[in-house]
Coordinates of C-alpha atoms in Angstrom, one line a residue:
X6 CA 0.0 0.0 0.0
X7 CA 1.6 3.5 -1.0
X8 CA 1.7 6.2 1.4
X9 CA 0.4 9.5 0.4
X10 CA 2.1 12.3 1.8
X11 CA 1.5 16.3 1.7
X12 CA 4.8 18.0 2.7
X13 CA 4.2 21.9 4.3
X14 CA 6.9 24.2 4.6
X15 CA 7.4 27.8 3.8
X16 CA 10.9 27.5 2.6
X17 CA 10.2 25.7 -1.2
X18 CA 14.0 24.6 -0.5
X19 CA 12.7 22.4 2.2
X20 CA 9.8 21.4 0.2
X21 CA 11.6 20.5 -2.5
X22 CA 14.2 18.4 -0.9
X23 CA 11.8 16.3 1.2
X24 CA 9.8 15.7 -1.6
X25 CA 12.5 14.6 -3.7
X26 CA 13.8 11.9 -0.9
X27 CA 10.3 10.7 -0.3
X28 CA 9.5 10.5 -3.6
X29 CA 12.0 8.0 -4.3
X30 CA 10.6 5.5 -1.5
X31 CA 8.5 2.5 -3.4
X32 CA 5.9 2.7 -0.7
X33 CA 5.2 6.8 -1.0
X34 CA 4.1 8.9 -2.9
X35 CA 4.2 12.8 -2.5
X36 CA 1.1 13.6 -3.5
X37 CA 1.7 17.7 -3.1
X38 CA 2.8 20.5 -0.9
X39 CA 1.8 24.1 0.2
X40 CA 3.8 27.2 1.5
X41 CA 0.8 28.0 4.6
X42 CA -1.2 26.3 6.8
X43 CA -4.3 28.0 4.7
X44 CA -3.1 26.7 1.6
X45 CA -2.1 23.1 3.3
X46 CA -5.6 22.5 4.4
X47 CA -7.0 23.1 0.6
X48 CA -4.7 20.7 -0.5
X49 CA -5.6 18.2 1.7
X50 CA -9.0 18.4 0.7
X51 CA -7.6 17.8 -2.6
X52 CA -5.5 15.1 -2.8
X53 CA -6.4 13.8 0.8
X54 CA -3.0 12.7 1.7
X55 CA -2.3 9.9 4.6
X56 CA 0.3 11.9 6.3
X57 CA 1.0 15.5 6.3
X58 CA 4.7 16.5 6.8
X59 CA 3.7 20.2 8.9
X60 CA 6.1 23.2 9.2
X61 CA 5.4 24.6 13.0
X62 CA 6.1 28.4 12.0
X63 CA 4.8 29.6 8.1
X64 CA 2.8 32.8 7.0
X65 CA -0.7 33.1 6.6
X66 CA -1.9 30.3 8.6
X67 CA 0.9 28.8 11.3
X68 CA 0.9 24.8 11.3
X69 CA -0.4 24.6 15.0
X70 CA -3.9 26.2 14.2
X71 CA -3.9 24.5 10.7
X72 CA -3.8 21.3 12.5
X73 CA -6.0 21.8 14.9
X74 CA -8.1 22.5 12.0
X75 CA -7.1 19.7 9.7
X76 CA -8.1 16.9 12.9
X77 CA -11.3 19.1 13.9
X78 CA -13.1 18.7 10.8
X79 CA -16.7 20.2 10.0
X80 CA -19.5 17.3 11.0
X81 CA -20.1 14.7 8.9
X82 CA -16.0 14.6 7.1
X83 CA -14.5 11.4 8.8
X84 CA -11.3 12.4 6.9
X85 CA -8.0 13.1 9.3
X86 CA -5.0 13.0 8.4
X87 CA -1.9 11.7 10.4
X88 CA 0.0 14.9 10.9
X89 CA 3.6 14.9 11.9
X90 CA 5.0 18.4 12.6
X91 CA 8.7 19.4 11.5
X92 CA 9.9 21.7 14.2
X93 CA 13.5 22.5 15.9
X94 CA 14.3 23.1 19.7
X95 CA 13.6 26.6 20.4
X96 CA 9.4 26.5 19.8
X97 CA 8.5 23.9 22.3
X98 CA 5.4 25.4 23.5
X99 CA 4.2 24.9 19.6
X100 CA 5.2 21.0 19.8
X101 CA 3.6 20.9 23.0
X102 CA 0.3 22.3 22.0
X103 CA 0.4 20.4 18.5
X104 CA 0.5 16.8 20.4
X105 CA -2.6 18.0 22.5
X106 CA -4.5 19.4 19.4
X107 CA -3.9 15.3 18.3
X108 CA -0.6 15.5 15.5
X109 CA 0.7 12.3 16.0
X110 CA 4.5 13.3 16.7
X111 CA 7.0 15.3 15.3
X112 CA 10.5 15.2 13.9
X113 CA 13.6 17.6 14.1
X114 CA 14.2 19.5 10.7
X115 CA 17.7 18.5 11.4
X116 CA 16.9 14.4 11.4
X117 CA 19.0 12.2 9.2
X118 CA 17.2 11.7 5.4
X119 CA 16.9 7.7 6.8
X120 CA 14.6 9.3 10.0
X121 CA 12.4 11.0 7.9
X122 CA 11.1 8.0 6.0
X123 CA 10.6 5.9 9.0
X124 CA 8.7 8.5 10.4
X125 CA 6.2 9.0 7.8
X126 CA 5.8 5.0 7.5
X127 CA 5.4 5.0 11.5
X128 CA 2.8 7.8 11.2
X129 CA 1.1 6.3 8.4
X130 CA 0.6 3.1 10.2
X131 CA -1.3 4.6 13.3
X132 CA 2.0 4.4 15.6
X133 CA 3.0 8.1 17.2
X134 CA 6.8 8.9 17.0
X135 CA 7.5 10.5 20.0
X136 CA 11.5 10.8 20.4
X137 CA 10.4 10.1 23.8
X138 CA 12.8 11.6 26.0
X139 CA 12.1 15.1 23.9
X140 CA 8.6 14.9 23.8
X141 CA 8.4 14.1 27.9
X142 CA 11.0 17.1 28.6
X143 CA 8.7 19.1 26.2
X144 CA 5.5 18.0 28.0
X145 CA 7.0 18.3 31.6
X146 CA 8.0 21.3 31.4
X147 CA 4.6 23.0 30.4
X148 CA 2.4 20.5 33.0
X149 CA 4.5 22.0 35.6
X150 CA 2.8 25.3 35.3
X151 CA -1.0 24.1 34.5
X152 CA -2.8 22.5 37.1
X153 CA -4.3 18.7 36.8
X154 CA -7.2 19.0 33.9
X155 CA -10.3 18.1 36.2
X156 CA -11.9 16.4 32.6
X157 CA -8.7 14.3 31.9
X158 CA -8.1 13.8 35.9
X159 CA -12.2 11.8 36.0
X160 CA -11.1 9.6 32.5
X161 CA -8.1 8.5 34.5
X162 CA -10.8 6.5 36.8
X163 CA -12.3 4.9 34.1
X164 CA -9.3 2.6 33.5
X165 CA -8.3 -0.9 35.1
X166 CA -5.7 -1.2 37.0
X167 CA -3.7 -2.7 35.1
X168 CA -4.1 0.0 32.3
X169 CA -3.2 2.4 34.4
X170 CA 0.3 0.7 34.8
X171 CA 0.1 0.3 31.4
X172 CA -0.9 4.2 30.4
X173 CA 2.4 5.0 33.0
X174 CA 4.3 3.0 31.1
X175 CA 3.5 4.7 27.8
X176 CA 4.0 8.1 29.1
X177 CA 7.7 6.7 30.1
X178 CA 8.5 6.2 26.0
X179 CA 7.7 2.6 26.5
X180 CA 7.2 0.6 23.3
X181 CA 4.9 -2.4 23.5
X182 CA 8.0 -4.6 23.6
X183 CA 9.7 -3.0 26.7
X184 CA 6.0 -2.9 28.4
X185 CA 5.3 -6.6 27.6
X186 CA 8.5 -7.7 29.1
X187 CA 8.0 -5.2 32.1
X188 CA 4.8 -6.5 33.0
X189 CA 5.3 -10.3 32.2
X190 CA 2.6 -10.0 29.3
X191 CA 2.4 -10.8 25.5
X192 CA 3.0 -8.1 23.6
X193 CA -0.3 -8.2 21.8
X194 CA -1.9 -8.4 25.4
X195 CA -0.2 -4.7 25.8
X196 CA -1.3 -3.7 22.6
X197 CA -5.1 -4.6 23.4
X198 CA -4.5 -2.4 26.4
X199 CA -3.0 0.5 24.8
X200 CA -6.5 0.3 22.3
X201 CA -8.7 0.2 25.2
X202 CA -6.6 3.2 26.9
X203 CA -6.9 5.4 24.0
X204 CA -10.7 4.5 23.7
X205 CA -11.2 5.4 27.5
X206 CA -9.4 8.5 27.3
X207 CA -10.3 9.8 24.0
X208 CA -6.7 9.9 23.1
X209 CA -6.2 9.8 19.5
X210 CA -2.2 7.9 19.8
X211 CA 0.2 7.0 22.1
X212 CA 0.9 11.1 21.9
X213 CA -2.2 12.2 23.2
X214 CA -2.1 9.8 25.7
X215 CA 1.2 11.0 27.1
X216 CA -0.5 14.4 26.8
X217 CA -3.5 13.0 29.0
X218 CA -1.0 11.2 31.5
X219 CA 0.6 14.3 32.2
X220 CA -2.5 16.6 32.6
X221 CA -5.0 14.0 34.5
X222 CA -2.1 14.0 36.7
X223 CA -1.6 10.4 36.6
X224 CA 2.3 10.7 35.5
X225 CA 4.0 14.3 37.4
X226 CA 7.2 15.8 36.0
X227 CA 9.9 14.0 36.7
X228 CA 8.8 11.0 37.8
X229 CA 9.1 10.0 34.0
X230 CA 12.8 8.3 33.7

């Protein structure tokens, strides 16, 4: 199955260079690009692309609120996109705010051409990828100045025990592997439990559902290594 991928940026140099390397994968397929967040959410009505590869900062339209619009759609339009942002150190808060508004990870401009293609096909097959020691410094550091969200804080009592260790475990950067050995269980045990998590908690990935650890107050920063 081919992936079909809408790369955003403002810079056409970036565009054009991601393009090119995904291009040349068998399994995707760059099916267009756009300069703005305005002009990414036409094309995606367009083309409809699997994943969108989403600039943080860009004119017109930013990437944060063209997500939230791209995985908020009007009623009715089942279409969203996987959306994984391209960002750099110094606009955390964005990356922050992008994994609650759902985007399902995000990658440093900077990542070798190799990391870039795994990360689309790791998007594009539901997984979140969370560079998990980044996206729990990014996350701590901006829980540690909100209080406990009451909403997510009542969801966290809807879970089992057991998916509650589970749920901590995720927020940790566990993969299913690590879990399943840490718990004694089969791996597909851990991943029926990570479904039924994100069911309970509305969480779209794994990255909302660090997201929701963090804010129901279930996981507190630094308690995550």
């Amino acid at each position: 199955m081919t992936i079909r991928v809408l790369v955003v940026d403002d810079l056409a140099m970036i565009r054009a260079g991601f393009g090119a390397l995904l291009d040349a994968q068998p399994d995707i397929e760059v099916v267009g690009e756009a300069g703005d967040g305005e002009e990414a959410i036409a094309r995606c009505a367009e083309h409809r692309p699997d994943v969108v590869l989403m600039d943080v900062r860009m004119p017109v339209l930013d990437g944060l609120a063209a997500t939230r619009r791209l995985l908020d759609p009007p009623p009715g339009d089942p279409y969203r996109p996987r959306v994984l942002m391209l960002t750099t150190f110094d606009i955390d808060d964005y990356v922050y705010d992008a994994l609650a508004a759902g985007a399902s990870g995000f990658l440093l401009k900077d990542a070798p051409p190799a990391d870039l293609v795994q990360a689309v096909r790791v998007v594009a097959a539901g997984e979140a990828l969370l560079a998990p020691r980044v996206t729990r410094r990014l996350i701590e550091g901006f829980v540690r100045s909100r209080p406990p969200v009451r909403t997510a804080e009542g969801r966290v009592h809807g879970l089992t025990p057991r998916e509650t260790e589970v749920l901590v475990l995720v927020a940790r950067g566990r993969s299913n592997a690590e879990i399943a050995g840490e718990l004694y269980l089969a791996e597909q045990t851990v991943k029926t439990h990570v479904s039924r998590i994100l069911d309970k908690t509305g969480a779209r990935d794994r990255a909302q559902a660090i997201v929701f650890a963090y804010e129901s107050g279930l996981v507190k920063p630094g308690e995550a290594d």
